[in-house]
Coordinates of C-alpha atoms and ligand atoms in Angstrom, one line a residue:
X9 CA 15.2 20.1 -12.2
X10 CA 17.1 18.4 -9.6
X11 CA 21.1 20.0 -9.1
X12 CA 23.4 17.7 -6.9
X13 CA 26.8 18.7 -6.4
X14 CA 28.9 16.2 -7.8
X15 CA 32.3 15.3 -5.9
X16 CA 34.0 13.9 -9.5
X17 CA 33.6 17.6 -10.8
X18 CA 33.1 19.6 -8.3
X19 CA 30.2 21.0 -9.6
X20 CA 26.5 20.9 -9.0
X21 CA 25.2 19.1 -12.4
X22 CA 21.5 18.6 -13.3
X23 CA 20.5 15.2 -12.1
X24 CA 19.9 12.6 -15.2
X25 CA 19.2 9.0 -14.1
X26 CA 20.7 6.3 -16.8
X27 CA 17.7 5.1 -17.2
X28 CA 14.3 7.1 -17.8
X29 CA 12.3 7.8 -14.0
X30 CA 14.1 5.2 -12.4
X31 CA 17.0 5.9 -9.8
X32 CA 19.4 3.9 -8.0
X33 CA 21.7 4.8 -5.4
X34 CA 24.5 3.3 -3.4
X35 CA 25.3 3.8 0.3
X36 CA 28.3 2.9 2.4
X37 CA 27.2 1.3 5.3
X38 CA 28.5 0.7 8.6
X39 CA 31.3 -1.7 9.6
X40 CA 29.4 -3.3 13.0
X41 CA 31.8 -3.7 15.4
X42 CA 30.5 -1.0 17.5
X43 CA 27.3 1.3 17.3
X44 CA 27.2 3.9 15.1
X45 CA 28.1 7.2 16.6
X46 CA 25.6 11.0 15.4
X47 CA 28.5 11.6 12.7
X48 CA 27.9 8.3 10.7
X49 CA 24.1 8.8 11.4
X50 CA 24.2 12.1 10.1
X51 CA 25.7 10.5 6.7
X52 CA 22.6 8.1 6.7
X53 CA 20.2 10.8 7.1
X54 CA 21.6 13.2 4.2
X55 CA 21.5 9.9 2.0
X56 CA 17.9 9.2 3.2
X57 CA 16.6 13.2 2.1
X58 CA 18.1 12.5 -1.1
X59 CA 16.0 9.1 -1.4
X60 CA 13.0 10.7 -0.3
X61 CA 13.8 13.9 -2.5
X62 CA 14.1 11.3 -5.6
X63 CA 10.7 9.6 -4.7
X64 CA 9.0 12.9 -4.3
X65 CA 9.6 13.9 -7.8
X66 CA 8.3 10.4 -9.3
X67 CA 11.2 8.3 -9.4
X68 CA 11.0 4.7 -8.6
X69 CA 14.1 4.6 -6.6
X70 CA 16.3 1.4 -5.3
X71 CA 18.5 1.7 -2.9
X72 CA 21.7 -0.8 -2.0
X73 CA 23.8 -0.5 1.2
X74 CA 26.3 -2.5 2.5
X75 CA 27.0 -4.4 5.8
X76 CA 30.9 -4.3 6.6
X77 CA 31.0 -7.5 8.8
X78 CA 34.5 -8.3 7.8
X79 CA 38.0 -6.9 6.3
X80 CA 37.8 -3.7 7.7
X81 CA 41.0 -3.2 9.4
X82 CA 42.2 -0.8 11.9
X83 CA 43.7 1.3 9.7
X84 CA 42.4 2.0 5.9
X85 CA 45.8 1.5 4.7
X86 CA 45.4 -2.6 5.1
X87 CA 47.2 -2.9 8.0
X88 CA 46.2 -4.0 11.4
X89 CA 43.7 -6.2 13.1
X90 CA 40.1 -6.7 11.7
X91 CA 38.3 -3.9 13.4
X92 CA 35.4 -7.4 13.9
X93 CA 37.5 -9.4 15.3
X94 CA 39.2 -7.2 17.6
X95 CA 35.4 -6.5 19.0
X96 CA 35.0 -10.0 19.3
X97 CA 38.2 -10.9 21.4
X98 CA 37.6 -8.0 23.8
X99 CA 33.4 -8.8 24.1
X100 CA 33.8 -12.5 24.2
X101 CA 31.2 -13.5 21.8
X102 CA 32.6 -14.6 18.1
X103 CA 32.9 -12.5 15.4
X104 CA 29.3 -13.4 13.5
X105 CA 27.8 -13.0 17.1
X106 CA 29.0 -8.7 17.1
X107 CA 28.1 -8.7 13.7
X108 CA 25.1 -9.5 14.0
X109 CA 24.4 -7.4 17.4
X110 CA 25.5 -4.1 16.2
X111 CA 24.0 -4.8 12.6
X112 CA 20.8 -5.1 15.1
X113 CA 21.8 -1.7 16.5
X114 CA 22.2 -0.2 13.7
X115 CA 19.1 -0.7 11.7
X116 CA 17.5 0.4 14.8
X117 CA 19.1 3.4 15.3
X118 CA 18.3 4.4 11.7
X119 CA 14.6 3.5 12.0
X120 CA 14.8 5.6 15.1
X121 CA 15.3 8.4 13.2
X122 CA 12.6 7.7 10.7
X123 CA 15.5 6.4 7.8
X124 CA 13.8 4.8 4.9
X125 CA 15.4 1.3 5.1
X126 CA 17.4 0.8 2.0
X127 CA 15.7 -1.7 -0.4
X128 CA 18.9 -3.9 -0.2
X129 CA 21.0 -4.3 2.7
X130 CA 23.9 -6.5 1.8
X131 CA 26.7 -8.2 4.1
X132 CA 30.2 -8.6 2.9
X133 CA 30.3 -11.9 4.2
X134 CA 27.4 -13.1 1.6
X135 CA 29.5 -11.9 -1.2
X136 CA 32.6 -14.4 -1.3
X137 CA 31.5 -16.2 -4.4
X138 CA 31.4 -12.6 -6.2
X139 CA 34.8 -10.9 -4.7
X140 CA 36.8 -13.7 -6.1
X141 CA 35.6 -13.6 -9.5
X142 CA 36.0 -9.7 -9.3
X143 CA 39.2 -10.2 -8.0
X144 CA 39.7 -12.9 -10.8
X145 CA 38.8 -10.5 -13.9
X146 CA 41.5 -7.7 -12.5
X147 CA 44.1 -10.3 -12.1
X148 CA 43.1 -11.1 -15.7
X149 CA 43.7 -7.7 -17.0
X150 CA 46.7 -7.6 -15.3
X151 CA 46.2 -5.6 -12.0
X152 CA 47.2 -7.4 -9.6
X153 CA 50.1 -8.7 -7.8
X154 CA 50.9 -11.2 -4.9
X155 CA 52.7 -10.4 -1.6
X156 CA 53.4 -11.9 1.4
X157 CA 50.1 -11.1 3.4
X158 CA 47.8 -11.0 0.6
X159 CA 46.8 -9.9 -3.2
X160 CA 47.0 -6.4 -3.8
X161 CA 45.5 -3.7 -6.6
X162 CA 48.5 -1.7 -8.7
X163 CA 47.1 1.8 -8.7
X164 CA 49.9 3.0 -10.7
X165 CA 48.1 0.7 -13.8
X166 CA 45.2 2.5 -13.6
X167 CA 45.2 4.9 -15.5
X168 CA 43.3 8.3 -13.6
X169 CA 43.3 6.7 -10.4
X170 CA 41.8 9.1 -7.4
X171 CA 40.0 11.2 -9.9
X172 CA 37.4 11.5 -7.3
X173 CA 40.0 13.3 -5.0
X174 CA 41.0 16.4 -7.5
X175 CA 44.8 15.4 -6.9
X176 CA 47.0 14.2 -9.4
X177 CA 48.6 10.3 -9.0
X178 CA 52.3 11.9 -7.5
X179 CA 50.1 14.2 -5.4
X180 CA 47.8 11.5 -3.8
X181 CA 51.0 9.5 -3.0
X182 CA 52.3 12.6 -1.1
X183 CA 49.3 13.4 0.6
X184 CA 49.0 9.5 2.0
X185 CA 52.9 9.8 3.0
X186 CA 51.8 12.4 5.4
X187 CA 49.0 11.0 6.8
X188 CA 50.4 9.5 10.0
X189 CA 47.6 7.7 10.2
X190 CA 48.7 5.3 7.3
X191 CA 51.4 3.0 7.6
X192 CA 53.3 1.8 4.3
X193 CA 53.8 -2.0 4.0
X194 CA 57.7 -2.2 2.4
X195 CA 56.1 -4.6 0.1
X196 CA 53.2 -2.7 -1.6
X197 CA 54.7 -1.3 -4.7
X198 CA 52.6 1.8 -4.3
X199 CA 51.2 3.4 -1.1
X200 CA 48.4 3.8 -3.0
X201 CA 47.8 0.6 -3.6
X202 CA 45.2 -1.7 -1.6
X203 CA 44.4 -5.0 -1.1
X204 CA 41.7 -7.1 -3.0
X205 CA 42.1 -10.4 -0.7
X206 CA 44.0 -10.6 3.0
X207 CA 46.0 -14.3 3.8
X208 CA 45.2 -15.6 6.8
X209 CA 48.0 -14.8 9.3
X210 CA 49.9 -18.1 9.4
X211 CA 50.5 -18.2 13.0
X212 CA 46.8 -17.3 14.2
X213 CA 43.6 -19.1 14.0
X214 CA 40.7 -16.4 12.3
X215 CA 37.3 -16.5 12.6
X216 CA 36.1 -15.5 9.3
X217 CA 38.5 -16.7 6.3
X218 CA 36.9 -18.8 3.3
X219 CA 39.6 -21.0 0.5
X220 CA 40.4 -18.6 -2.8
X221 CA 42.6 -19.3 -5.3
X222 CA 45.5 -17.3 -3.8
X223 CA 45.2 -19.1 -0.7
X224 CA 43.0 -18.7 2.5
X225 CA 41.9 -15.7 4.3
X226 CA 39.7 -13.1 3.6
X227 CA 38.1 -10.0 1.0
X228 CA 39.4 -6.1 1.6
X229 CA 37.0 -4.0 2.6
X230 CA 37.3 -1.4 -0.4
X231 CA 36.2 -5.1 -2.8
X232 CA 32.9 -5.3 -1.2
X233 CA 31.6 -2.4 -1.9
X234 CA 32.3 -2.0 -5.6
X235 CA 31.2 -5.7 -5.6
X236 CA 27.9 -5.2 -4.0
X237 CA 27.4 -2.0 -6.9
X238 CA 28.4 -4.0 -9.8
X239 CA 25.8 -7.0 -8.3
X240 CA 22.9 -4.9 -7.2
X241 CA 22.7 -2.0 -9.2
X242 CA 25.6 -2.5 -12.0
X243 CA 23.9 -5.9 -13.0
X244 CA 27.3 -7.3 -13.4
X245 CA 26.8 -10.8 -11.8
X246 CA 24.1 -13.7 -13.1
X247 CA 23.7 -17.5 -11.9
X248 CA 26.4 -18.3 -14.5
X249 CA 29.2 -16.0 -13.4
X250 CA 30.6 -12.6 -13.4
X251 CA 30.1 -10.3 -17.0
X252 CA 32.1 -7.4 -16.0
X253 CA 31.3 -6.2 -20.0
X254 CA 27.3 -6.0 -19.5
X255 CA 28.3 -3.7 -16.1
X256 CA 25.5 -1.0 -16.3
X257 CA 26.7 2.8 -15.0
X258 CA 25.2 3.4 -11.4
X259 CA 23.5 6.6 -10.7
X260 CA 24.2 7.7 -7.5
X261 CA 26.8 6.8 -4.2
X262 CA 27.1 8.4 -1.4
X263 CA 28.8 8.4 1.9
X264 CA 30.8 10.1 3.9
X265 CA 33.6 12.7 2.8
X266 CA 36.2 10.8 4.8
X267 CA 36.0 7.9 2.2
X268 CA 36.8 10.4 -0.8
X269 CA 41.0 9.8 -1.0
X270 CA 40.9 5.7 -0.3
X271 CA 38.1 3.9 -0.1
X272 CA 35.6 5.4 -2.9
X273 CA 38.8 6.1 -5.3
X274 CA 39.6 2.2 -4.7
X275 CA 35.9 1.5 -5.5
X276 CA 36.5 3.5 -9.1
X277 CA 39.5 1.5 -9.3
X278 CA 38.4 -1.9 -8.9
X279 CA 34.9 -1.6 -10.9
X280 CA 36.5 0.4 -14.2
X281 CA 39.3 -1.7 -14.1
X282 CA 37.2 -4.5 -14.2
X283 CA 34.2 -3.6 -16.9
X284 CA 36.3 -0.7 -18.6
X285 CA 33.2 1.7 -17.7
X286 CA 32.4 4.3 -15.8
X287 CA 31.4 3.4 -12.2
X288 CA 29.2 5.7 -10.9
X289 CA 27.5 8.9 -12.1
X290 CA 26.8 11.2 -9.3
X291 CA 29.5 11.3 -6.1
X292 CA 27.6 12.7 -3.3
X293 CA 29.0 13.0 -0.3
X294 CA 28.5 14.4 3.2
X295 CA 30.5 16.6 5.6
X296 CA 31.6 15.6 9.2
X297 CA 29.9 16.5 12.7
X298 CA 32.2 18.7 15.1
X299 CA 31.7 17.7 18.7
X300 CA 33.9 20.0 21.1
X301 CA 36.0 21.1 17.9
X302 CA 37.1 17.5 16.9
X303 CA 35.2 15.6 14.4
X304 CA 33.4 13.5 15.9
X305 CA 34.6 10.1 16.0
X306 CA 35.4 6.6 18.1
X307 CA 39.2 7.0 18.1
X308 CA 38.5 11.0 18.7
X309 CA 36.7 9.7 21.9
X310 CA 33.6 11.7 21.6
X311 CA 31.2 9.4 20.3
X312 CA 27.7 10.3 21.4
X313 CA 24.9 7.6 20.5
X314 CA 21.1 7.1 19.9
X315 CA 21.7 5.5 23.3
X316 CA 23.3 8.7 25.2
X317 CA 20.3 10.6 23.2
X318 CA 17.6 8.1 24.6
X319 CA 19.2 8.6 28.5
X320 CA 19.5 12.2 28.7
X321 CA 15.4 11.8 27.4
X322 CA 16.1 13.7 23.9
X323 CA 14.2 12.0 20.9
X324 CA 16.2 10.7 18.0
X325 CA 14.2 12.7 15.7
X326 CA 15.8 15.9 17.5
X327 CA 18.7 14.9 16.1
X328 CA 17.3 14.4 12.7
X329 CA 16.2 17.7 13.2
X330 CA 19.0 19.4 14.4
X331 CA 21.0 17.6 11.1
X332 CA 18.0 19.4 8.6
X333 CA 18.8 22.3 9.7
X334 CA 22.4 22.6 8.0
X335 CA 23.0 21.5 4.6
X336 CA 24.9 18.6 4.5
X337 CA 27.8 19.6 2.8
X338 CA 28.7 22.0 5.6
X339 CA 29.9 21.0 8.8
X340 CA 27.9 20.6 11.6
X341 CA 28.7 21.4 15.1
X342 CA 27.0 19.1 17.4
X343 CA 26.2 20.5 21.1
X344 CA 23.7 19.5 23.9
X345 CA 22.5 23.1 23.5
X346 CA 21.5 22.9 19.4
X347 CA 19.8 19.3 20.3
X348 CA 18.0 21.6 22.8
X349 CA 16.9 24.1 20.1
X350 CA 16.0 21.6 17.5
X351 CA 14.0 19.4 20.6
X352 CA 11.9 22.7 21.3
X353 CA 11.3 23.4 17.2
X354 CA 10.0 19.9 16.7
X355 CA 7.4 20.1 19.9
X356 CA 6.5 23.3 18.3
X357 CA 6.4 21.6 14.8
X358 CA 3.9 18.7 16.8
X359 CA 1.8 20.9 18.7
X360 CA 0.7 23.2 15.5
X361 CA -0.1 19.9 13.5
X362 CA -2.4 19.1 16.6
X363 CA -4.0 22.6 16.0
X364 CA -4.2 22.2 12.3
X365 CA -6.2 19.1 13.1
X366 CA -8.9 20.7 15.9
X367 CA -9.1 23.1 13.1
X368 CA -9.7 21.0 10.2
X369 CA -13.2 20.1 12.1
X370 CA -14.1 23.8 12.8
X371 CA -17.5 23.7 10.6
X372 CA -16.9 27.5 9.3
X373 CA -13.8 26.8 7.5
X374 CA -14.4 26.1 4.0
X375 CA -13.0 26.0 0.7
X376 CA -10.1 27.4 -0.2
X377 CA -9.9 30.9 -0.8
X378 CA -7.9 32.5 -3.4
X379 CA -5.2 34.0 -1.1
X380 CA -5.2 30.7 0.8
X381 CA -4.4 28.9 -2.5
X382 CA -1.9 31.9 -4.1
X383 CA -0.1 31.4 -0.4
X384 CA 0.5 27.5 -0.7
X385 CA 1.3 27.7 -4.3
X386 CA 3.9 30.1 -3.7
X387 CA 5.4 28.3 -0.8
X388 CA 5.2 24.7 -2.5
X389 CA 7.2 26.4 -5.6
X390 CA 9.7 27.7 -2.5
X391 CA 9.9 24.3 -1.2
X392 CA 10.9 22.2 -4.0
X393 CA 13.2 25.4 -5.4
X394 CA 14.7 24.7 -2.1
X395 CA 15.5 21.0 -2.2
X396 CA 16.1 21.0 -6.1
X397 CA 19.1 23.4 -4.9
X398 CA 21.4 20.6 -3.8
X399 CA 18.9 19.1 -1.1
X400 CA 18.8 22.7 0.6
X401 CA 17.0 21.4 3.8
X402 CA 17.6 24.3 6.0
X403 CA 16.2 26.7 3.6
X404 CA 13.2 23.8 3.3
X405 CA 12.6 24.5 7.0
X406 CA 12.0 27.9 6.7
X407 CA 9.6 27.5 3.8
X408 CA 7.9 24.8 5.9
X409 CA 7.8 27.7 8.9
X410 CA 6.9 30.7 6.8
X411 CA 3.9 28.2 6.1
X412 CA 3.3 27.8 9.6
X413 CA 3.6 31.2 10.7
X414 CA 1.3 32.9 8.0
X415 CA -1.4 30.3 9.0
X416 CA -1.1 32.1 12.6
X417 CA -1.0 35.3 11.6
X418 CA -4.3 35.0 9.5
X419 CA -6.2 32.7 12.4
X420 CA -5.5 36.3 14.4
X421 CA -8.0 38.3 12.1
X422 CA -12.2 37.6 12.7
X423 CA -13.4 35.1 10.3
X424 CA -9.7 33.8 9.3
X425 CA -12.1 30.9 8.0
X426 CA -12.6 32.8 4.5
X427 CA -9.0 33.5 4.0
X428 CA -7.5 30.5 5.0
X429 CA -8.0 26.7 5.0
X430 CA -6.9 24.4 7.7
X431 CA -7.2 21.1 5.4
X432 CA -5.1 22.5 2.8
X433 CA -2.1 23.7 5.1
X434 CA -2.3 20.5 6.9
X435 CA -2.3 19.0 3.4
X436 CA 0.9 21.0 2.1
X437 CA 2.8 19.9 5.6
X438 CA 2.3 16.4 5.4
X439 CA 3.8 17.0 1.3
X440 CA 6.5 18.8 3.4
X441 CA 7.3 16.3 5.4
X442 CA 7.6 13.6 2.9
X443 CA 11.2 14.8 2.5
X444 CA 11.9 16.0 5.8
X445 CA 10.4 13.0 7.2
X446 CA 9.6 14.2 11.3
X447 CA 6.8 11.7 11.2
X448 CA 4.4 14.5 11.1
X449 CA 1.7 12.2 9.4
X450 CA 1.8 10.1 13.0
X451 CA 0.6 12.5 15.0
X452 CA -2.7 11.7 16.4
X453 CA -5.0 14.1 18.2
X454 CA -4.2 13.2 22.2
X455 CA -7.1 12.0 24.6
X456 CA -7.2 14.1 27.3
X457 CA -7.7 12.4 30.7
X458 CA -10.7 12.3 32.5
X459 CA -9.0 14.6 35.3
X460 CA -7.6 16.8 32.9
X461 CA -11.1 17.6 31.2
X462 CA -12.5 18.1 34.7
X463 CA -10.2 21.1 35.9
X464 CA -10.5 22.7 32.4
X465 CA -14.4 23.1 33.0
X466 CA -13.8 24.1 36.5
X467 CA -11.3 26.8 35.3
X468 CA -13.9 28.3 32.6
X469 CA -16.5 28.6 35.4
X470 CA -14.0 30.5 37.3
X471 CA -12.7 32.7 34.5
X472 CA -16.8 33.0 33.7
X473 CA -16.9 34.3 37.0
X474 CA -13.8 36.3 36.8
X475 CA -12.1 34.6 40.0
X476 CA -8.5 34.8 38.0
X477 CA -6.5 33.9 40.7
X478 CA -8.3 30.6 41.2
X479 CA -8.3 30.2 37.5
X480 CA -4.7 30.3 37.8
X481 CA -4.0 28.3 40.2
X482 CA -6.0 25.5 38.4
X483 CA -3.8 26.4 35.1
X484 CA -0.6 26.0 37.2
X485 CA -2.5 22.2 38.2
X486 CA -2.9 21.4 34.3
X487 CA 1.2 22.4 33.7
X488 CA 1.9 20.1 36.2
X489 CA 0.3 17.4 34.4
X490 CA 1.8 18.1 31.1
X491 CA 0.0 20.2 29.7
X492 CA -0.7 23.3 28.8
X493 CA -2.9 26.3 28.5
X494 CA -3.6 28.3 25.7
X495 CA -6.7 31.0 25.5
X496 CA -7.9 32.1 22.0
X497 CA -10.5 33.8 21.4
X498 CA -12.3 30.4 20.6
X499 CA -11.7 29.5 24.1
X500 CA -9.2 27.6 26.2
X501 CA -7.1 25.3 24.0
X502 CA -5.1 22.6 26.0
X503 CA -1.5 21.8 24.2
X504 CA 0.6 19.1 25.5
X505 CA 4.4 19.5 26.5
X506 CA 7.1 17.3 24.9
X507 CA 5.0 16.1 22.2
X508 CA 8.4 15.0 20.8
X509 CA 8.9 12.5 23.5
X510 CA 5.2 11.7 24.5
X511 CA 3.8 11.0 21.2
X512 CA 6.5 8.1 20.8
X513 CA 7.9 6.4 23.5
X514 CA 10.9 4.9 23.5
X515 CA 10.4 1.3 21.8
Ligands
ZN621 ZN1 31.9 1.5 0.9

C-alpha cells in the first residue's frame, strides 16, 4: 500500500485512485519567460518519482502539465506586468517567440535529468475557448464580479475557501495583508480574491489578448490550470461545450509548496465552484531548495541552471541525485560541495553496474543460491517499504547501496560464484532504478582503446616479473588517460573515471 502525505489533511492517507489501476496526476508547470532554475527542477523531479512509483506498482498512469505562456504577472496578487511580456520587451523577440524558447529549455532541461515527459503538456494560450466558458459557468453561479482592470473571483462566496492552507477565511486575509509582497487593488472586494480574465490596459498595445464577453484582454493565471484539470483529467469539456456537472474528481496534483496559500487554493475555488465537486484527491507538494540560506529563486538572485551545471562539467543527473537523497518534503540545501558528493556516488553507482556486467559473463556464476535469493528478497521488500513510505527516496538509496555493498563483500570470499549471482543483482538494480531513474539501464560496457589494452598487457608482464616500480609507472600512464586500475584476485580490472560525464556527453 502506497501512503502519500496529503497537504488537504495533513496527513499521510493510503493512496486510492477514483478509478480501479488507473492514475492521473496533475503538475504545475513552468511560466517560460526565463529557464527554470534547480528549485523548480527539484519540484519536477519529486513529481516524476511519484509517476514512476505509480507505474511501478501497475498503474496505467496519465499525466497533464501545464505551459504558463501568458497571465502570469509579476506579482501573484494580479498586479503588475506579464512576467512574458516583460521578457519579451527586454529580449527583443515577441512574446510567442520567448515562449516558445524557454518552453524549448525547459523540456530539455527536464529530459536532462531523465524526467518522464508528462503524457500531456498543455499551453495556456491553447485554452481560450475553455477559460471563458469556465469563467462563464462561475459568473452563472454568481461568483464573479466586474472591475475596472478585469473580472474577478469573490472568495468570500465560496464557502471553505483556502482549505488547502489549514487557515481559516479571516486568517488567510491576515496572512496576505502581511505579505509585502502582495499589493491590494482598492477595488478587489477581498484581498483574497483573484482574477479570472485581465482587460487589456487601454493605453498600451499587448501582445497576447483574444475578444471575451467582458471585453478584450487576457485569462489569469490561477484559470488555466484548474481549466487544463477539469479538460484533461476532470473530463469536464466535449466538442459541444463545457459540463461542469459530469466533472470527474482528479487523483493527484502536485507542485510546489509556494503555490499552497494562492494559486492551488484559487484552483479549488474555481473548479468546485464551477462543478460543485471535489477537485482533487491527493495535494502533494514539494519543499523549496536553500542556496546560501535563501530559497532559491530569480528575484532571490541565486538562480543556478542546468546550464551553470553543464559549464562547471557536473552532469544533470548529479543533481537528480543529490535531490534523491532528501525526501521531498524537507528542505534541501543546495551547495557546489553536495553536487560534488552526489557526482562521486553516481560514478560509483556506474562503475559497479560495469562490474555487474563483466561479471554476469564469468562462466562459474550460476544459479541463484538460496542466500543470494533470501538477500534480494529482503532488500526488494526494503525497497518498496521505502517508497510506499511517502516516496522515501533517501532511505531507497541505501536499500539500493546495502544491495551493492553486500554483493562486494561476498565477491571477497573464494568461490563467491555459489553464494551470489551477478545476473540477479544486476536484475534487482535495474528494478531499482525504475523509480530512481539514474539511467542505469544505459550503461554499456566501455571499449577500451587500442593503447589502453596495450599498456595493460605490458603492466602484467612487469608485475609477472615483479618489476613494481615499472608497473607503476605504467598504472600512473593508464590514470592519465581516464582510467583506472583495480587488481582482484581475478586480475587487473580497468574502471573508467567520470562515468557520470563520459558515458553521456552533453547533447
Ligand atoms: Zn498551476
Amino acid at each position: 500500500m502506497l501512503f502519500l502525505y496529503n497537504t488537504l489533511t495533513r496527513k499521510k492517507e493510503i493512496f486510492k485512485p477514483v478509478k480501479d489501476k488507473k492514475a492521473g496526476i496533475y503538475s504545475c508547470g513552468p511560466t517560460v519567460y526565463s529557464s527554470a532554475h534547480l528549485g523548480n527542477l527539484r519540484t519536477y523531479i519529486f513529481s516524476d518519482v511519484l509517476k514512476r512509483v505509480l507505474i511501478y506498482k501497475g498503474y496505467k498512469v496519465k499525466q497533464v502539465m501545464n505551459i504558463t505562456d501568458v497571465g502570469h504577472l509579476t506579482s501573484d496578487a494580479d498586479t503588475g506586468e506579464d512576467k512574458v511580456e516583460k521578457a519579451a520587451k527586454k529580449e527583443k523577440k515577441t512574446a510567442w517567440q520567448i515562449a516558445k524558447h524557454y518552453t524549448k529549455i525547459f523540456l530539455n532541461d527536464t529530459r536532462k535529468l531523465n524526467i518522464i515527459k508528462p503524457e500531456i503538456v498543455a499551453k495556456a494560450t491553447d485554452q481560450i475557448k475553455e477559460d471563458i466558458l469556465l469563467i462563464k459557468a462561475l459568473e452563472e453561479k454568481g461568483f464573479t464580479y466586474k472591475t475596472k482592470d478585469g473580472l474577478y473571483f469573490d472568495t468570500s462566496k465560496f464557502k471553505n475557501y483556502g482549505a488547502l492552507t489549514g487557515l481559516s477565511f479571516s486568517e488567510l486575509k491576515k496572512n496576505l495583508k502581511a505579505g509585502s509582497r502582495v499589493e491590494f487593488s482598492p477595488e478587489k472586494k477581498n484581498i483574497t480574491d483573484f482574477s479570472l480574465w485581465k482587460f487589456s490596459p487601454p493605453t498600451k498595445q499587448r501582445q497576447m489578448e483574444w475578444d471575451s464577453p467582458w471585453g478584450k484582454g487576457f485569462p489569469g493565471w490561477h484559470l488555466e490550470c484548474a481549466v487544463i484539470n477539469l479538460k484533461y483529467l476532470g473530463r469536464a469539456y466535449n466538442r459541444s461545450g463545457f459540463f461542469p456537472e459530469k466533472a470527474q474528481t482528479i487523483d493527484i496534483h502536485t507542485g510546489g509548496k509556494d503555490h499552497i496559500n494562492i494559486h492551488h487554493s484559487n484552483e479549488i475555488a474555481q473548479a468546485e465552484a464551477a462543478t460543485g465537486k471535489k477537485f482533487v484527491n491527493f495535494w502533494l507538494h514539494g519543499e523549496f531548495l536553500v542556496f546560501k540560506n535563501l530559497r532559491m529563486g530569480k528575484s532571490e538572485g541565486n538562480a543556478v541552471l542546468i546550464k551553470d551545471l553543464e559549464e562547471k562539467k557536473y552532469p544533470p543527473l548529479a543533481f537528480r541525485y543529490l535531490v534523491l537523497m532528501n525526501h521531498y518534503r524537507k528542505p534541501l540545501e543546495f551547495s557546489w560541495e553536495s553536487l560534488t558528493g552526489a557526482k562521486n556516488a553516481l560514478d560509483n553507482l556506474y562503475n559497479f553496474v560495469l562490474e555487474c556486467q563483466e561479471d554476469k559473463k564469468n562462466k562459474k556464476a550460476k544459479k541463484t543460491s538460496k542466500t543470494c535469493a533470501f538477500l534480494i528478497k529482503n532488500l526488494k521488500k526494503d525497497f518498496e517499504a521505502a517508497i510506499n513510505d511517502d516516496l522515501n527516496t533517501p532511505q531507497a538509496l541505501a536499500v539500493l547501496w546495502n544491495l551493492i555493498n553486500s554483493y562486494s563483500e561476498a565477491k571477497k570470499k573464494s568461490n563467491w560464484q555459489k553464494n551470489i549471482n551477478p545476473k540477479e543483482i544486476y536484475k534487482t538494480i535495474l528494478q531499482f532504478d525504475k523509480i530512481l531513474g539514474l539511467r542505469l539501464n544505459e550503461v554499456k560496457p566501455i571499449k577500451l582503446p587500442l593503447e589502453i589494452k596495450k599498456i595493460i598487457k605490458e603492466r602484467e608482464m612487469l608485475r609477472k616479473n615483479k618489476e613494481w616500480e615499472k608497473a607503476d609507472r605504467l598504472r600512473k600512464a593508464i590514470e592519465n588517460k581516464d582510467f583506472f586500475v583495480q587488481d582482484t584476485p581475478e586480475g587487473t580490472k580497468i574502471r573508467i573515471k567520470n562515468p557520470s560525464i563520459r558515458l553521456w556527453p552533453k547533447k
